[in-house]
RNA sequence: GCCACCUUAGCUCAGUAGGUAGAGCGACGCUCUCGUAAAGCGUAGGUCACCGGUUCGAUUCCGGUAGGUGGCUCCA
């Protein structure tokens, strides 16, 4: 008996092989082939191939191959956990970006020492080269075999409804229910798990891995469920790639905005003020001011009107806007003022509750409705750097990117339904152009649609709003990702996701359509025919929060801001003290051109001054000694260490001024 | 909010198996006046996060609080 298979390689060829031939027979020599695609479906290498099959190897470094590697590594981790803790119950263990996790119900916490012990155990399992064997089972058989695994039993029961989002699809997918056994070379079964597969042929196919951290995780991602312990790991096709990954993580840690913030003396979070409430030091505040100033200028050019509103308000405003219905948990509790009590403590005059505002829109609405509005005024674009306060849960506060007090570059655009689409198109262009000026240029869009359980309004209106946003997003030509159920309660939104210098994505701008708040606030304008009409409202913030955007830029540039944003643009460094006066003169000329320049007149040696300026990531060092003074020149030292000696003063000034004006990175 | 871990000088970190602490950098002072990433010497600086408990004695052990880190859930 023989069968014919078509091997998809660099050169496609048909081969006649014996019946019963497996992927391992074809590819077993090559450890970089972890599975095969049989007629388009990924299968384990140990399975016999059907006659006439088209067989394509799955390489360990391919996206599918990496997932298989990492998911197999998750199994090894789970076996290690159960080897050391018989009582541990299995949750799920899918591959994720760069690695995998596995959830367990286990009383004993995964401490850093425990991770080390587990890694050792995993190495032992890998050394044993245990085969992964696939076995099809009925629901009943699976229930019997996994009687001790309550979470797996739940997955068996729910397999029809298993969705990809909670990772359970890795355990039970569509089709047959399967168990993967780990079998030692002497044939003895080491471990097994309910799993859809596929897997690498044996544990020896895992070349490099590390356990990275542990955490708590709710079963199936739901806060109402039991909390499990999650073990995170990473796995790579080679030791070098693992090392590269670890280096990348270390590099990312070096540009952490919280670390750079204190190293560069930009901002801090004094305990005395409270969690998530930053103060900006002079250099940080200067960068922030530059960011704001340029944004203001662009908003003026784009036809925005500037407004300004208070930080606190009577609670009634947020009753009108429904925020107190929906997001009271996210607000600081009220301040009760003007309440009077008698000696017994009985209230004789009720007080009024004031709230710190978590959003600016209700106040902007009041400006809109402060007088009658004509259709001729629309679109009316009200802009404000509005400070808001949100009582973020203690565990989520994170540097500048998730603070409790921050300032939004917030605007609300009131327009007619007819104007809506053009306005959104214009707005999206404006957003992307502005972000580019700050040095971000790699974007994609996300469209967040309605969550029926957390929203107000009727289906038809939601549908229209969602469709309009989708059309505008498509027209931009950018990649569009769906985010079902991610909308705000009052309307759908587009958010702009930007990639930074090391490839991480950040959600920045949001553009939200709102058909409901205008109704809640009875906003109206007089149309051309004299009728009263309700405007459509667009909420938009480009930076999101200035503080957060600051943090993103700080990490994007690793602290080395482009000249126009750098708090100190030029440091003058005399070769010796006697040249300080000469540099002071140069600095004076630069200052006259608006350049932020300092001359380092400390009694450090020149080398130390260079080191200091370098560590502060100052874009230009101007060094001057006898040669320069004699020639009426200065010597440049750039951040990359390059130098340019003997540049005439006027030329040097022009170079710097031009780099600032062009907003370039140097 | 939940789980784990952490908090010692301005910063980075040692240390004390319970007897109130040390380095480097930084700051300040003096000497040096120097050509592309750290000159030399000296001085000051700490209720060992805070509050309780155990103890003759707590920075160290226990409990609580605050702040932080990594995740989870959340993010108008």
Coordinates of N, CA and C in Angstrom, one line a residue, chain A residues 444-531:
Chain A
X444 N -2.9 52.8 13.5 CA -4.1 52.1 13.0 C -5.3 52.6 13.8
X445 N -6.5 52.3 13.3 CA -7.7 52.7 13.9 C -8.5 51.6 14.6
X446 N -9.2 51.9 15.6 CA -10.1 50.9 16.2 C -11.5 51.5 16.3
X447 N -12.4 50.7 15.9 CA -13.8 51.1 16.0 C -14.5 50.4 17.1
X448 N -14.9 51.2 18.1 CA -15.6 50.5 19.3 C -17.1 50.7 19.1
X449 N -17.7 49.6 19.2 CA -19.2 49.6 19.0 C -19.9 49.2 20.3
X450 N -21.2 49.3 20.2 CA -22.1 49.3 21.3 C -22.0 48.0 22.2
X451 N -22.1 48.2 23.5 CA -22.3 47.2 24.4 C -23.7 47.3 24.9
X452 N -24.6 46.4 24.5 CA -26.0 46.5 24.8 C -26.3 46.7 26.3
X453 N -25.5 46.1 27.1 CA -25.7 46.1 28.5 C -25.3 47.4 29.2
X454 N -24.5 48.2 28.5 CA -23.9 49.4 29.0 C -24.1 50.5 28.1
X455 N -25.4 50.8 27.7 CA -25.6 51.9 26.8 C -27.0 52.4 26.9
X456 N -27.1 53.7 26.4 CA -28.4 54.3 26.3 C -28.8 54.5 24.9
X457 N -30.1 54.7 24.6 CA -30.5 55.1 23.2 C -31.0 53.9 22.4
X458 N -31.5 54.3 21.2 CA -32.2 53.3 20.4 C -31.2 52.7 19.4
X459 N -31.6 51.5 18.8 CA -30.8 50.8 17.9 C -30.5 51.6 16.6
X460 N -31.6 52.2 16.1 CA -31.4 52.9 14.8 C -30.3 54.0 14.9
X461 N -30.4 54.8 16.0 CA -29.4 55.8 16.1 C -28.0 55.3 16.3
X462 N -27.9 54.2 17.1 CA -26.5 53.6 17.2 C -26.0 53.1 15.9
X463 N -26.9 52.5 15.1 CA -26.6 52.0 13.8 C -26.0 53.1 12.9
X464 N -26.8 54.2 12.9 CA -26.3 55.3 12.0 C -25.0 55.9 12.4
X465 N -24.8 56.0 13.7 CA -23.6 56.6 14.2 C -22.4 55.7 13.9
X466 N -22.6 54.4 14.1 CA -21.6 53.4 13.9 C -21.2 53.4 12.4
X467 N -22.2 53.4 11.6 CA -22.0 53.3 10.2 C -21.2 54.5 9.7
X468 N -21.6 55.7 10.2 CA -20.9 56.9 9.8 C -19.4 56.9 10.2
X469 N -19.1 56.4 11.4 CA -17.7 56.3 11.9 C -17.0 55.3 11.0
X470 N -17.6 54.2 10.7 CA -16.9 53.2 9.9 C -16.6 53.7 8.6
X471 N -17.5 54.5 8.0 CA -17.2 55.0 6.6 C -16.0 56.0 6.7
X472 N -16.0 56.8 7.6 CA -14.9 57.8 7.8 C -13.6 57.1 8.0
X473 N -13.7 56.0 8.8 CA -12.4 55.3 9.1 C -11.9 54.6 7.9
X474 N -12.8 54.0 7.1 CA -12.4 53.3 5.9 C -11.8 54.2 4.9
X475 N -12.4 55.4 4.8 CA -11.9 56.4 3.9 C -10.5 56.9 4.2
X476 N -10.1 56.7 5.4 CA -8.7 57.2 5.8 C -7.7 56.3 5.2
X477 N -8.1 55.1 4.8 CA -7.1 54.1 4.3 C -6.3 53.4 5.3
X478 N -6.4 53.8 6.6 CA -5.7 53.1 7.6 C -6.3 51.8 8.0
X479 N -5.5 50.9 8.6 CA -6.0 49.6 9.0 C -7.1 49.9 10.1
X480 N -8.2 49.1 10.0 CA -9.3 49.3 11.0 C -9.5 48.0 11.7
X481 N -9.5 48.1 13.1 CA -9.7 46.9 13.9 C -11.0 47.1 14.6
X482 N -11.8 46.0 14.7 CA -13.1 46.1 15.4 C -12.9 45.9 16.9
X483 N -13.7 46.6 17.7 CA -13.6 46.5 19.1 C -15.1 46.4 19.6
X484 N -15.7 45.2 19.4 CA -17.1 45.1 19.7 C -17.4 45.3 21.2
X485 N -18.4 46.1 21.5 CA -18.8 46.3 22.9 C -17.9 47.3 23.6
X486 N -17.0 47.9 22.9 CA -16.0 48.8 23.5 C -16.4 50.3 23.6
X487 N -17.6 50.6 23.1 CA -18.1 52.0 23.0 C -18.4 52.5 24.4
X488 N -18.4 53.9 24.5 CA -18.9 54.6 25.7 C -20.4 54.4 25.7
X489 N -21.1 54.6 26.8 CA -22.5 54.4 26.9 C -23.3 55.2 26.0
X490 N -22.8 56.4 25.6 CA -23.6 57.3 24.8 C -23.3 57.3 23.3
X491 N -22.3 56.5 22.9 CA -22.1 56.5 21.4 C -20.8 55.7 21.1
X492 N -20.7 55.3 19.8 CA -19.5 54.6 19.3 C -18.3 55.5 19.1
X493 N -17.2 54.9 19.0 CA -16.0 55.8 18.9 C -14.9 55.2 18.0
X494 N -14.1 56.1 17.4 CA -12.9 55.6 16.7 C -11.8 56.0 17.6
X495 N -10.8 55.1 17.8 CA -9.6 55.5 18.5 C -8.4 55.3 17.6
X496 N -7.5 56.2 17.8 CA -6.3 56.2 17.0 C -5.2 55.5 17.8
X497 N -4.7 54.4 17.3 CA -3.6 53.6 18.0 C -2.3 54.0 17.3
X498 N -1.3 54.4 18.1 CA 0.0 54.8 17.5 C 1.0 53.8 17.9
X499 N 2.0 53.5 17.0 CA 3.1 52.6 17.4 C 4.3 53.5 17.7
X500 N 5.0 53.2 18.8 CA 6.1 54.0 19.2 C 7.4 53.4 18.6
X501 N 8.5 54.0 19.0 CA 9.8 53.7 18.4 C 10.2 52.2 18.6
X502 N 9.7 51.6 19.7 CA 10.1 50.2 19.8 C 8.9 49.2 19.5
X503 N 7.9 49.8 18.8 CA 6.9 48.9 18.3 C 5.7 48.7 19.2
X504 N 5.6 49.3 20.3 CA 4.5 49.1 21.2 C 3.4 50.0 20.7
X505 N 2.1 49.6 20.9 CA 1.0 50.5 20.5 C 0.4 51.1 21.7
X506 N 0.0 52.3 21.5 CA -0.7 53.1 22.5 C -2.0 53.7 22.0
X507 N -3.0 53.6 22.8 CA -4.3 54.2 22.3 C -4.2 55.7 22.7
X508 N -4.2 56.6 21.6 CA -4.1 58.0 21.9 C -5.4 58.6 21.7
X509 N -5.7 59.2 20.5 CA -6.8 60.0 20.2 C -8.1 59.2 20.2
X510 N -9.2 59.8 20.7 CA -10.5 59.2 20.5 C -11.4 60.2 19.9
X511 N -12.3 59.7 19.1 CA -13.3 60.5 18.5 C -14.6 59.8 18.7
X512 N -15.5 60.4 19.5 CA -16.7 59.7 19.9 C -17.9 60.5 19.4
X513 N -18.8 59.7 18.8 CA -20.1 60.3 18.3 C -21.1 60.2 19.4
X514 N -21.9 61.3 19.6 CA -22.9 61.3 20.7 C -24.2 61.9 20.2
X515 N -25.2 61.0 20.1 CA -26.5 61.5 19.8 C -27.4 61.8 21.0
X516 N -26.9 61.4 22.2 CA -27.8 61.4 23.3 C -27.6 62.6 24.3
X517 N -26.3 62.9 24.5 CA -26.1 64.0 25.5 C -26.8 65.3 25.0
X518 N -26.8 65.7 23.8 CA -27.6 66.9 23.4 C -29.0 66.8 23.8
X519 N -29.6 65.6 23.8 CA -31.0 65.5 24.3 C -31.1 65.6 25.7
X520 N -30.1 65.1 26.5 CA -30.2 65.2 27.9 C -30.1 66.6 28.4
X521 N -29.3 67.4 27.6 CA -29.1 68.8 28.0 C -30.0 69.7 27.2
X522 N -31.0 69.2 26.4 CA -31.9 70.0 25.6 C -31.2 71.0 24.8
X523 N -30.1 70.5 24.1 CA -29.3 71.4 23.3 C -30.1 71.6 22.0
X524 N -30.2 72.8 21.5 CA -30.8 73.0 20.2 C -30.3 74.2 19.5
X525 N -30.5 74.2 18.2 CA -30.2 75.4 17.4 C -31.3 75.7 16.5
X526 N -31.4 76.9 16.0 CA -32.5 77.3 15.1 C -32.0 77.0 13.6
X527 N -32.7 76.2 12.9 CA -32.3 75.9 11.5 C -32.8 77.0 10.6
X528 N -32.4 76.8 9.3 CA -32.7 77.9 8.3 C -34.2 78.1 8.2
X529 N -34.9 77.0 8.4 CA -36.4 77.2 8.2 C -37.1 77.7 9.5
X530 N -36.3 78.0 10.5 CA -36.8 78.6 11.7 C -37.2 77.5 12.7
X531 N -37.0 76.2 12.4 CA -37.4 75.2 13.3 C -36.2 74.9 14.3

